[in-house]
């Protein structure tokens, strides 16, 4: 009998294995729910245009495609190489820059006026999330936008709930809530860096 070691659900190998089994494990490209969630994110940006967005945990680049409609450039990272390969194929746009990298490896950030945290915060411990948010905020320019959207369900792969992820953002002294939405399955906040 072969026993496979269970992978840590916050590791790159765990996600890479998911993407090797199914190219788009959450059906981001086709799911009506995900497309409506992406449309809500773009609508919440309220018509503002951005110079450069940062999108960690970009997966197969489905949200990246929408961000390119409101941003001059998007830098998108994911630590799963197979996801980045699909994202590159899906977005053959020189304004989109994809890299295989983990969020903490990419910090500190500089030069972004939009940070998009979509379905990423709950893969970290409370201490890690708080540290990464603090790093992102401390290196962002005043007036830049941080938009966050997270599912409200429960998963054994998550270390924080969607509500805990957003509570950390809303409690940051240099982030100010501009817009909030609570849907049956996800919540969305737009905050401005002071
Ligand atoms: C649920 S998907 C979210 C995809 C996308 N942000 C969206 O909303 O459509 C989570 C993605 O985050 C990536 N991820 C998780 N932890 C990460 C980390 N520490 N650094 C970079 N990517 C990470 C996973 O590989 C996966 O592709």
JSON list of C-alpha atoms and ligand atoms in Angstrom, two decimals:
[
{"chain": "A", "resi": 1, "resn": "UNK", "atom": "CA", "xyz": [0.00, 0.00, 0.00]},
{"chain": "A", "resi": 2, "resn": "UNK", "atom": "CA", "xyz": [1.34, 3.48, -0.89]},
{"chain": "A", "resi": 3, "resn": "UNK", "atom": "CA", "xyz": [0.85, 6.23, 1.71]},
{"chain": "A", "resi": 4, "resn": "UNK", "atom": "CA", "xyz": [1.06, 9.75, 0.27]},
{"chain": "A", "resi": 5, "resn": "UNK", "atom": "CA", "xyz": [2.17, 12.49, 2.63]},
{"chain": "A", "resi": 6, "resn": "UNK", "atom": "CA", "xyz": [-0.59, 15.09, 2.96]},
{"chain": "A", "resi": 7, "resn": "UNK", "atom": "CA", "xyz": [0.69, 18.42, 1.67]},
{"chain": "A", "resi": 8, "resn": "UNK", "atom": "CA", "xyz": [0.51, 21.56, 3.79]},
{"chain": "A", "resi": 9, "resn": "UNK", "atom": "CA", "xyz": [-2.48, 23.51, 2.35]},
{"chain": "A", "resi": 10, "resn": "UNK", "atom": "CA", "xyz": [-0.56, 26.77, 2.56]},
{"chain": "A", "resi": 11, "resn": "UNK", "atom": "CA", "xyz": [2.40, 25.48, 0.51]},
{"chain": "A", "resi": 12, "resn": "UNK", "atom": "CA", "xyz": [3.21, 26.04, -3.16]},
{"chain": "A", "resi": 13, "resn": "UNK", "atom": "CA", "xyz": [3.33, 22.23, -3.67]},
{"chain": "A", "resi": 14, "resn": "UNK", "atom": "CA", "xyz": [-0.25, 21.87, -2.46]},
{"chain": "A", "resi": 15, "resn": "UNK", "atom": "CA", "xyz": [-1.52, 24.40, -5.01]},
{"chain": "A", "resi": 16, "resn": "UNK", "atom": "CA", "xyz": [0.78, 23.15, -7.78]},
{"chain": "A", "resi": 17, "resn": "UNK", "atom": "CA", "xyz": [-0.68, 19.65, -7.31]},
{"chain": "A", "resi": 18, "resn": "UNK", "atom": "CA", "xyz": [-4.21, 21.09, -7.63]},
{"chain": "A", "resi": 19, "resn": "UNK", "atom": "CA", "xyz": [-3.34, 22.91, -10.89]},
{"chain": "A", "resi": 20, "resn": "UNK", "atom": "CA", "xyz": [-1.67, 19.80, -12.34]},
{"chain": "A", "resi": 21, "resn": "UNK", "atom": "CA", "xyz": [-4.86, 17.80, -11.73]},
{"chain": "A", "resi": 22, "resn": "UNK", "atom": "CA", "xyz": [-7.18, 20.48, -13.17]},
{"chain": "A", "resi": 23, "resn": "UNK", "atom": "CA", "xyz": [-5.94, 23.57, -15.03]},
{"chain": "A", "resi": 24, "resn": "UNK", "atom": "CA", "xyz": [-8.57, 25.82, -13.40]},
{"chain": "A", "resi": 25, "resn": "UNK", "atom": "CA", "xyz": [-9.53, 24.10, -10.10]},
{"chain": "A", "resi": 26, "resn": "UNK", "atom": "CA", "xyz": [-12.01, 26.80, -9.03]},
{"chain": "A", "resi": 27, "resn": "UNK", "atom": "CA", "xyz": [-13.41, 27.30, -12.55]},
{"chain": "A", "resi": 28, "resn": "UNK", "atom": "CA", "xyz": [-12.44, 30.99, -12.40]},
{"chain": "A", "resi": 29, "resn": "UNK", "atom": "CA", "xyz": [-12.71, 31.34, -16.19]},
{"chain": "A", "resi": 30, "resn": "UNK", "atom": "CA", "xyz": [-16.29, 30.11, -16.59]},
{"chain": "A", "resi": 31, "resn": "UNK", "atom": "CA", "xyz": [-18.08, 30.22, -13.24]},
{"chain": "A", "resi": 32, "resn": "UNK", "atom": "CA", "xyz": [-20.88, 32.79, -13.20]},
{"chain": "A", "resi": 33, "resn": "UNK", "atom": "CA", "xyz": [-20.26, 33.34, -9.50]},
{"chain": "A", "resi": 34, "resn": "UNK", "atom": "CA", "xyz": [-16.57, 34.16, -10.03]},
{"chain": "A", "resi": 35, "resn": "UNK", "atom": "CA", "xyz": [-17.30, 36.36, -13.06]},
{"chain": "A", "resi": 36, "resn": "UNK", "atom": "CA", "xyz": [-19.91, 38.28, -11.04]},
{"chain": "A", "resi": 37, "resn": "UNK", "atom": "CA", "xyz": [-17.41, 38.62, -8.18]},
{"chain": "A", "resi": 38, "resn": "UNK", "atom": "CA", "xyz": [-14.78, 40.00, -10.59]},
{"chain": "A", "resi": 39, "resn": "UNK", "atom": "CA", "xyz": [-17.34, 42.41, -12.05]},
{"chain": "A", "resi": 40, "resn": "UNK", "atom": "CA", "xyz": [-18.17, 43.59, -8.49]},
{"chain": "A", "resi": 41, "resn": "UNK", "atom": "CA", "xyz": [-14.44, 44.23, -7.86]},
{"chain": "A", "resi": 42, "resn": "UNK", "atom": "CA", "xyz": [-14.10, 46.32, -11.04]},
{"chain": "A", "resi": 43, "resn": "UNK", "atom": "CA", "xyz": [-17.36, 48.19, -10.33]},
{"chain": "A", "resi": 44, "resn": "UNK", "atom": "CA", "xyz": [-16.16, 48.97, -6.78]},
{"chain": "A", "resi": 45, "resn": "UNK", "atom": "CA", "xyz": [-13.15, 50.79, -8.26]},
{"chain": "A", "resi": 46, "resn": "UNK", "atom": "CA", "xyz": [-15.77, 53.33, -9.32]},
{"chain": "A", "resi": 47, "resn": "UNK", "atom": "CA", "xyz": [-14.35, 54.30, -12.71]},
{"chain": "A", "resi": 48, "resn": "UNK", "atom": "CA", "xyz": [-10.90, 55.30, -11.43]},
{"chain": "A", "resi": 49, "resn": "UNK", "atom": "CA", "xyz": [-7.99, 54.41, -13.70]},
{"chain": "A", "resi": 50, "resn": "UNK", "atom": "CA", "xyz": [-4.75, 53.07, -12.24]},
{"chain": "A", "resi": 51, "resn": "UNK", "atom": "CA", "xyz": [-1.14, 53.18, -13.37]},
{"chain": "A", "resi": 52, "resn": "UNK", "atom": "CA", "xyz": [0.11, 49.92, -11.84]},
{"chain": "A", "resi": 53, "resn": "UNK", "atom": "CA", "xyz": [-1.73, 47.18, -9.97]},
{"chain": "A", "resi": 54, "resn": "UNK", "atom": "CA", "xyz": [-0.29, 44.37, -7.85]},
{"chain": "A", "resi": 55, "resn": "UNK", "atom": "CA", "xyz": [-2.26, 41.12, -7.73]},
{"chain": "A", "resi": 56, "resn": "UNK", "atom": "CA", "xyz": [-0.84, 38.38, -5.50]},
{"chain": "A", "resi": 57, "resn": "UNK", "atom": "CA", "xyz": [-2.27, 34.86, -5.88]},
{"chain": "A", "resi": 58, "resn": "UNK", "atom": "CA", "xyz": [-3.46, 35.62, -9.43]},
{"chain": "A", "resi": 59, "resn": "UNK", "atom": "CA", "xyz": [-4.11, 31.94, -10.25]},
{"chain": "A", "resi": 60, "resn": "UNK", "atom": "CA", "xyz": [-4.97, 31.46, -13.96]},
{"chain": "A", "resi": 61, "resn": "UNK", "atom": "CA", "xyz": [-5.20, 35.21, -14.62]},
{"chain": "A", "resi": 62, "resn": "UNK", "atom": "CA", "xyz": [-8.99, 35.50, -14.97]},
{"chain": "A", "resi": 63, "resn": "UNK", "atom": "CA", "xyz": [-9.21, 38.56, -12.69]},
{"chain": "A", "resi": 64, "resn": "UNK", "atom": "CA", "xyz": [-5.98, 39.91, -14.22]},
{"chain": "A", "resi": 65, "resn": "UNK", "atom": "CA", "xyz": [-7.79, 40.14, -17.58]},
{"chain": "A", "resi": 66, "resn": "UNK", "atom": "CA", "xyz": [-10.44, 42.38, -15.99]},
{"chain": "A", "resi": 67, "resn": "UNK", "atom": "CA", "xyz": [-7.86, 44.49, -14.14]},
{"chain": "A", "resi": 68, "resn": "UNK", "atom": "CA", "xyz": [-6.13, 45.22, -17.45]},
{"chain": "A", "resi": 69, "resn": "UNK", "atom": "CA", "xyz": [-9.28, 47.09, -18.52]},
{"chain": "A", "resi": 70, "resn": "UNK", "atom": "CA", "xyz": [-8.76, 49.68, -15.75]},
{"chain": "A", "resi": 71, "resn": "UNK", "atom": "CA", "xyz": [-4.97, 49.64, -15.27]},
{"chain": "A", "resi": 72, "resn": "UNK", "atom": "CA", "xyz": [-2.04, 50.60, -17.49]},
{"chain": "A", "resi": 73, "resn": "UNK", "atom": "CA", "xyz": [-0.01, 47.68, -16.09]},
{"chain": "A", "resi": 74, "resn": "UNK", "atom": "CA", "xyz": [-0.64, 44.71, -13.80]},
{"chain": "A", "resi": 75, "resn": "UNK", "atom": "CA", "xyz": [2.04, 42.78, -11.93]},
{"chain": "A", "resi": 76, "resn": "UNK", "atom": "CA", "xyz": [0.55, 39.43, -10.96]},
{"chain": "A", "resi": 77, "resn": "UNK", "atom": "CA", "xyz": [2.26, 36.71, -8.93]},
{"chain": "A", "resi": 78, "resn": "UNK", "atom": "CA", "xyz": [1.39, 33.21, -7.83]},
{"chain": "A", "resi": 79, "resn": "UNK", "atom": "CA", "xyz": [3.62, 30.58, -6.25]},
{"chain": "A", "resi": 80, "resn": "UNK", "atom": "CA", "xyz": [2.07, 27.79, -8.40]},
{"chain": "A", "resi": 81, "resn": "UNK", "atom": "CA", "xyz": [4.07, 27.60, -11.66]},
{"chain": "A", "resi": 82, "resn": "UNK", "atom": "CA", "xyz": [1.29, 25.82, -13.59]},
{"chain": "A", "resi": 83, "resn": "UNK", "atom": "CA", "xyz": [-1.19, 28.59, -12.72]},
{"chain": "A", "resi": 84, "resn": "UNK", "atom": "CA", "xyz": [1.24, 31.24, -13.96]},
{"chain": "A", "resi": 85, "resn": "UNK", "atom": "CA", "xyz": [1.77, 29.32, -17.23]},
{"chain": "A", "resi": 86, "resn": "UNK", "atom": "CA", "xyz": [-2.02, 29.37, -17.84]},
{"chain": "A", "resi": 87, "resn": "UNK", "atom": "CA", "xyz": [-2.27, 33.04, -16.80]},
{"chain": "A", "resi": 88, "resn": "UNK", "atom": "CA", "xyz": [0.44, 33.98, -19.33]},
{"chain": "A", "resi": 89, "resn": "UNK", "atom": "CA", "xyz": [-1.32, 32.09, -22.12]},
{"chain": "A", "resi": 90, "resn": "UNK", "atom": "CA", "xyz": [-4.63, 33.69, -21.21]},
{"chain": "A", "resi": 91, "resn": "UNK", "atom": "CA", "xyz": [-3.23, 37.23, -21.12]},
{"chain": "A", "resi": 92, "resn": "UNK", "atom": "CA", "xyz": [-0.78, 37.70, -24.00]},
{"chain": "A", "resi": 93, "resn": "UNK", "atom": "CA", "xyz": [-0.69, 41.41, -23.21]},
{"chain": "A", "resi": 94, "resn": "UNK", "atom": "CA", "xyz": [2.69, 43.16, -22.71]},
{"chain": "A", "resi": 95, "resn": "UNK", "atom": "CA", "xyz": [1.04, 45.24, -19.95]},
{"chain": "A", "resi": 96, "resn": "UNK", "atom": "CA", "xyz": [0.63, 42.11, -17.81]},
{"chain": "A", "resi": 97, "resn": "UNK", "atom": "CA", "xyz": [3.74, 40.86, -15.95]},
{"chain": "A", "resi": 98, "resn": "UNK", "atom": "CA", "xyz": [3.43, 37.39, -14.42]},
{"chain": "A", "resi": 99, "resn": "UNK", "atom": "CA", "xyz": [5.95, 35.85, -12.03]},
{"chain": "A", "resi": 100, "resn": "UNK", "atom": "CA", "xyz": [6.15, 32.60, -10.07]},
{"chain": "A", "resi": 101, "resn": "UNK", "atom": "CA", "xyz": [6.68, 33.98, -6.58]},
{"chain": "A", "resi": 102, "resn": "UNK", "atom": "CA", "xyz": [5.18, 33.87, -3.10]},
{"chain": "A", "resi": 103, "resn": "UNK", "atom": "CA", "xyz": [3.68, 36.98, -1.53]},
{"chain": "A", "resi": 104, "resn": "UNK", "atom": "CA", "xyz": [6.28, 37.33, 1.28]},
{"chain": "A", "resi": 105, "resn": "UNK", "atom": "CA", "xyz": [9.13, 36.87, -1.25]},
{"chain": "A", "resi": 106, "resn": "UNK", "atom": "CA", "xyz": [7.78, 39.84, -3.25]},
{"chain": "A", "resi": 107, "resn": "UNK", "atom": "CA", "xyz": [7.62, 42.23, -0.28]},
{"chain": "A", "resi": 108, "resn": "UNK", "atom": "CA", "xyz": [8.34, 45.11, 0.14]},
{"chain": "A", "resi": 109, "resn": "UNK", "atom": "CA", "xyz": [6.28, 46.63, -2.70]},
{"chain": "A", "resi": 110, "resn": "UNK", "atom": "CA", "xyz": [6.96, 50.01, -4.25]},
{"chain": "A", "resi": 111, "resn": "UNK", "atom": "CA", "xyz": [5.29, 51.97, -7.04]},
{"chain": "A", "resi": 112, "resn": "UNK", "atom": "CA", "xyz": [1.79, 50.48, -7.09]},
{"chain": "A", "resi": 113, "resn": "UNK", "atom": "CA", "xyz": [-1.35, 52.60, -6.90]},
{"chain": "A", "resi": 114, "resn": "UNK", "atom": "CA", "xyz": [-3.71, 49.59, -6.72]},
{"chain": "A", "resi": 115, "resn": "UNK", "atom": "CA", "xyz": [-3.31, 46.46, -4.58]},
{"chain": "A", "resi": 116, "resn": "UNK", "atom": "CA", "xyz": [-5.81, 43.66, -5.25]},
{"chain": "A", "resi": 117, "resn": "UNK", "atom": "CA", "xyz": [-6.19, 41.04, -2.52]},
{"chain": "A", "resi": 118, "resn": "UNK", "atom": "CA", "xyz": [-8.68, 38.54, -3.88]},
{"chain": "A", "resi": 119, "resn": "UNK", "atom": "CA", "xyz": [-9.08, 35.14, -2.20]},
{"chain": "A", "resi": 120, "resn": "UNK", "atom": "CA", "xyz": [-5.54, 35.13, -0.80]},
{"chain": "A", "resi": 121, "resn": "UNK", "atom": "CA", "xyz": [-5.56, 36.34, 2.82]},
{"chain": "A", "resi": 122, "resn": "UNK", "atom": "CA", "xyz": [-6.93, 33.19, 4.38]},
{"chain": "A", "resi": 123, "resn": "UNK", "atom": "CA", "xyz": [-3.91, 31.09, 3.43]},
{"chain": "A", "resi": 124, "resn": "UNK", "atom": "CA", "xyz": [-1.84, 32.82, 6.12]},
{"chain": "A", "resi": 125, "resn": "UNK", "atom": "CA", "xyz": [-1.77, 32.79, 9.91]},
{"chain": "A", "resi": 126, "resn": "UNK", "atom": "CA", "xyz": [-3.09, 35.90, 11.67]},
{"chain": "A", "resi": 127, "resn": "UNK", "atom": "CA", "xyz": [0.51, 36.95, 12.46]},
{"chain": "A", "resi": 128, "resn": "UNK", "atom": "CA", "xyz": [1.69, 36.52, 8.86]},
{"chain": "A", "resi": 129, "resn": "UNK", "atom": "CA", "xyz": [-1.33, 38.32, 7.39]},
{"chain": "A", "resi": 130, "resn": "UNK", "atom": "CA", "xyz": [-0.90, 41.23, 9.76]},
{"chain": "A", "resi": 131, "resn": "UNK", "atom": "CA", "xyz": [2.84, 41.45, 8.92]},
{"chain": "A", "resi": 132, "resn": "UNK", "atom": "CA", "xyz": [2.25, 41.34, 5.12]},
{"chain": "A", "resi": 133, "resn": "UNK", "atom": "CA", "xyz": [-0.57, 43.89, 5.27]},
{"chain": "A", "resi": 134, "resn": "UNK", "atom": "CA", "xyz": [1.65, 46.18, 7.32]},
{"chain": "A", "resi": 135, "resn": "UNK", "atom": "CA", "xyz": [4.49, 45.84, 4.80]},
{"chain": "A", "resi": 136, "resn": "UNK", "atom": "CA", "xyz": [2.14, 46.50, 1.84]},
{"chain": "A", "resi": 137, "resn": "UNK", "atom": "CA", "xyz": [0.61, 49.55, 3.51]},
{"chain": "A", "resi": 138, "resn": "UNK", "atom": "CA", "xyz": [3.88, 51.04, 4.74]},
{"chain": "A", "resi": 139, "resn": "UNK", "atom": "CA", "xyz": [5.37, 50.99, 1.22]},
{"chain": "A", "resi": 140, "resn": "UNK", "atom": "CA", "xyz": [2.23, 52.24, -0.61]},
{"chain": "A", "resi": 141, "resn": "UNK", "atom": "CA", "xyz": [1.87, 55.86, -1.65]},
{"chain": "A", "resi": 142, "resn": "UNK", "atom": "CA", "xyz": [-0.76, 58.01, 0.08]},
{"chain": "A", "resi": 143, "resn": "UNK", "atom": "CA", "xyz": [-3.99, 57.93, -1.95]},
{"chain": "A", "resi": 144, "resn": "UNK", "atom": "CA", "xyz": [-3.38, 54.45, -3.35]},
{"chain": "A", "resi": 145, "resn": "UNK", "atom": "CA", "xyz": [-6.23, 51.94, -3.33]},
{"chain": "A", "resi": 146, "resn": "UNK", "atom": "CA", "xyz": [-6.37, 48.52, -1.70]},
{"chain": "A", "resi": 147, "resn": "UNK", "atom": "CA", "xyz": [-9.29, 46.35, -2.73]},
{"chain": "A", "resi": 148, "resn": "UNK", "atom": "CA", "xyz": [-10.03, 43.05, -0.99]},
{"chain": "A", "resi": 149, "resn": "UNK", "atom": "CA", "xyz": [-12.59, 40.36, -1.81]},
{"chain": "A", "resi": 150, "resn": "UNK", "atom": "CA", "xyz": [-12.89, 37.05, 0.07]},
{"chain": "A", "resi": 151, "resn": "UNK", "atom": "CA", "xyz": [-15.27, 34.12, 0.15]},
{"chain": "A", "resi": 152, "resn": "UNK", "atom": "CA", "xyz": [-17.25, 33.77, 3.40]},
{"chain": "A", "resi": 153, "resn": "UNK", "atom": "CA", "xyz": [-17.47, 29.99, 3.49]},
{"chain": "A", "resi": 154, "resn": "UNK", "atom": "CA", "xyz": [-15.47, 27.56, 5.60]},
{"chain": "A", "resi": 155, "resn": "UNK", "atom": "CA", "xyz": [-12.63, 25.43, 4.23]},
{"chain": "A", "resi": 156, "resn": "UNK", "atom": "CA", "xyz": [-10.16, 23.19, 6.03]},
{"chain": "A", "resi": 157, "resn": "UNK", "atom": "CA", "xyz": [-7.49, 24.65, 3.70]},
{"chain": "A", "resi": 158, "resn": "UNK", "atom": "CA", "xyz": [-7.95, 28.12, 5.23]},
{"chain": "A", "resi": 159, "resn": "UNK", "atom": "CA", "xyz": [-6.15, 29.43, 8.31]},
{"chain": "A", "resi": 160, "resn": "UNK", "atom": "CA", "xyz": [-8.31, 32.57, 8.64]},
{"chain": "A", "resi": 161, "resn": "UNK", "atom": "CA", "xyz": [-11.94, 33.25, 7.77]},
{"chain": "A", "resi": 162, "resn": "UNK", "atom": "CA", "xyz": [-12.85, 35.85, 5.15]},
{"chain": "A", "resi": 163, "resn": "UNK", "atom": "CA", "xyz": [-14.14, 38.07, 7.97]},
{"chain": "A", "resi": 164, "resn": "UNK", "atom": "CA", "xyz": [-10.83, 37.79, 9.89]},
{"chain": "A", "resi": 165, "resn": "UNK", "atom": "CA", "xyz": [-8.89, 38.68, 6.73]},
{"chain": "A", "resi": 166, "resn": "UNK", "atom": "CA", "xyz": [-10.98, 41.84, 6.25]},
{"chain": "A", "resi": 167, "resn": "UNK", "atom": "CA", "xyz": [-10.93, 42.75, 9.95]},
{"chain": "A", "resi": 168, "resn": "UNK", "atom": "CA", "xyz": [-7.11, 43.02, 9.81]},
{"chain": "A", "resi": 169, "resn": "UNK", "atom": "CA", "xyz": [-7.30, 45.37, 6.81]},
{"chain": "A", "resi": 170, "resn": "UNK", "atom": "CA", "xyz": [-10.02, 47.54, 8.36]},
{"chain": "A", "resi": 171, "resn": "UNK", "atom": "CA", "xyz": [-8.12, 47.83, 11.64]},
{"chain": "A", "resi": 172, "resn": "UNK", "atom": "CA", "xyz": [-4.95, 49.17, 9.99]},
{"chain": "A", "resi": 173, "resn": "UNK", "atom": "CA", "xyz": [-4.43, 52.79, 11.09]},
{"chain": "A", "resi": 174, "resn": "UNK", "atom": "CA", "xyz": [-3.38, 53.93, 7.57]},
{"chain": "A", "resi": 175, "resn": "UNK", "atom": "CA", "xyz": [-6.18, 52.21, 5.65]},
{"chain": "A", "resi": 176, "resn": "UNK", "atom": "CA", "xyz": [-9.54, 53.96, 5.44]},
{"chain": "A", "resi": 177, "resn": "UNK", "atom": "CA", "xyz": [-12.73, 52.27, 4.33]},
{"chain": "A", "resi": 178, "resn": "UNK", "atom": "CA", "xyz": [-14.26, 53.88, 1.23]},
{"chain": "A", "resi": 179, "resn": "UNK", "atom": "CA", "xyz": [-16.70, 51.22, 0.07]},
{"chain": "A", "resi": 180, "resn": "UNK", "atom": "CA", "xyz": [-18.03, 47.90, 1.41]},
{"chain": "A", "resi": 181, "resn": "UNK", "atom": "CA", "xyz": [-20.27, 45.14, 0.09]},
{"chain": "A", "resi": 182, "resn": "UNK", "atom": "CA", "xyz": [-21.48, 41.97, 1.74]},
{"chain": "A", "resi": 183, "resn": "UNK", "atom": "CA", "xyz": [-22.94, 39.32, -0.56]},
{"chain": "A", "resi": 184, "resn": "UNK", "atom": "CA", "xyz": [-24.26, 35.92, 0.54]},
{"chain": "A", "resi": 185, "resn": "UNK", "atom": "CA", "xyz": [-20.97, 34.22, -0.42]},
{"chain": "A", "resi": 186, "resn": "UNK", "atom": "CA", "xyz": [-18.29, 36.92, -0.35]},
{"chain": "A", "resi": 187, "resn": "UNK", "atom": "CA", "xyz": [-17.43, 40.35, 0.98]},
{"chain": "A", "resi": 188, "resn": "UNK", "atom": "CA", "xyz": [-15.60, 43.19, -0.66]},
{"chain": "A", "resi": 189, "resn": "UNK", "atom": "CA", "xyz": [-13.90, 46.28, 0.81]},
{"chain": "A", "resi": 190, "resn": "UNK", "atom": "CA", "xyz": [-12.20, 49.19, -0.90]},
{"chain": "A", "resi": 191, "resn": "UNK", "atom": "CA", "xyz": [-9.77, 51.09, 1.31]},
{"chain": "A", "resi": 192, "resn": "UNK", "atom": "CA", "xyz": [-7.58, 54.11, 0.74]},
{"chain": "A", "resi": 193, "resn": "UNK", "atom": "CA", "xyz": [-4.05, 54.51, 2.06]},
{"chain": "A", "resi": 194, "resn": "UNK", "atom": "CA", "xyz": [-3.62, 57.77, 4.00]},
{"chain": "B", "resi": 1, "resn": "LIG", "atom": "C1", "xyz": [-8.36, 30.70, -4.42]},
{"chain": "B", "resi": 1, "resn": "LIG", "atom": "S1", "xyz": [-7.08, 31.14, -5.54]},
{"chain": "B", "resi": 1, "resn": "LIG", "atom": "C2", "xyz": [-7.48, 32.88, -5.85]},
{"chain": "B", "resi": 1, "resn": "LIG", "atom": "C3", "xyz": [-7.26, 33.31, -7.27]},
{"chain": "B", "resi": 1, "resn": "LIG", "atom": "C4", "xyz": [-7.51, 34.75, -7.64]},
{"chain": "B", "resi": 1, "resn": "LIG", "atom": "N1", "xyz": [-6.89, 35.68, -6.74]},
{"chain": "B", "resi": 1, "resn": "LIG", "atom": "C5", "xyz": [-8.97, 35.07, -7.78]},
{"chain": "B", "resi": 1, "resn": "LIG", "atom": "O1", "xyz": [-9.55, 35.71, -6.91]},
{"chain": "B", "resi": 1, "resn": "LIG", "atom": "O2", "xyz": [-9.57, 34.64, -8.78]},
{"chain": "B", "resi": 1, "resn": "LIG", "atom": "C6", "xyz": [-5.69, 31.34, -4.47]},
{"chain": "B", "resi": 1, "resn": "LIG", "atom": "C7", "xyz": [-4.39, 31.45, -5.24]},
{"chain": "B", "resi": 1, "resn": "LIG", "atom": "O3", "xyz": [-3.41, 32.00, -4.36]},
{"chain": "B", "resi": 1, "resn": "LIG", "atom": "C8", "xyz": [-2.18, 31.34, -4.57]},
{"chain": "B", "resi": 1, "resn": "LIG", "atom": "N2", "xyz": [-1.42, 31.50, -3.32]},
{"chain": "B", "resi": 1, "resn": "LIG", "atom": "C9", "xyz": [-1.73, 31.04, -2.08]},
{"chain": "B", "resi": 1, "resn": "LIG", "atom": "N3", "xyz": [-0.80, 31.42, -1.19]},
{"chain": "B", "resi": 1, "resn": "LIG", "atom": "C10", "xyz": [0.11, 32.15, -1.88]},
{"chain": "B", "resi": 1, "resn": "LIG", "atom": "C11", "xyz": [1.32, 32.80, -1.52]},
{"chain": "B", "resi": 1, "resn": "LIG", "atom": "N4", "xyz": [1.78, 32.77, -0.27]},
{"chain": "B", "resi": 1, "resn": "LIG", "atom": "N5", "xyz": [2.02, 33.45, -2.47]},
{"chain": "B", "resi": 1, "resn": "LIG", "atom": "C12", "xyz": [1.57, 33.47, -3.76]},
{"chain": "B", "resi": 1, "resn": "LIG", "atom": "N6", "xyz": [0.45, 32.85, -4.17]},
{"chain": "B", "resi": 1, "resn": "LIG", "atom": "C13", "xyz": [-0.27, 32.20, -3.24]},
{"chain": "B", "resi": 1, "resn": "LIG", "atom": "C14", "xyz": [-2.55, 29.91, -4.92]},
{"chain": "B", "resi": 1, "resn": "LIG", "atom": "O4", "xyz": [-1.55, 29.25, -5.66]},
{"chain": "B", "resi": 1, "resn": "LIG", "atom": "C15", "xyz": [-3.85, 30.12, -5.73]},
{"chain": "B", "resi": 1, "resn": "LIG", "atom": "O5", "xyz": [-3.56, 30.20, -7.10]}
]
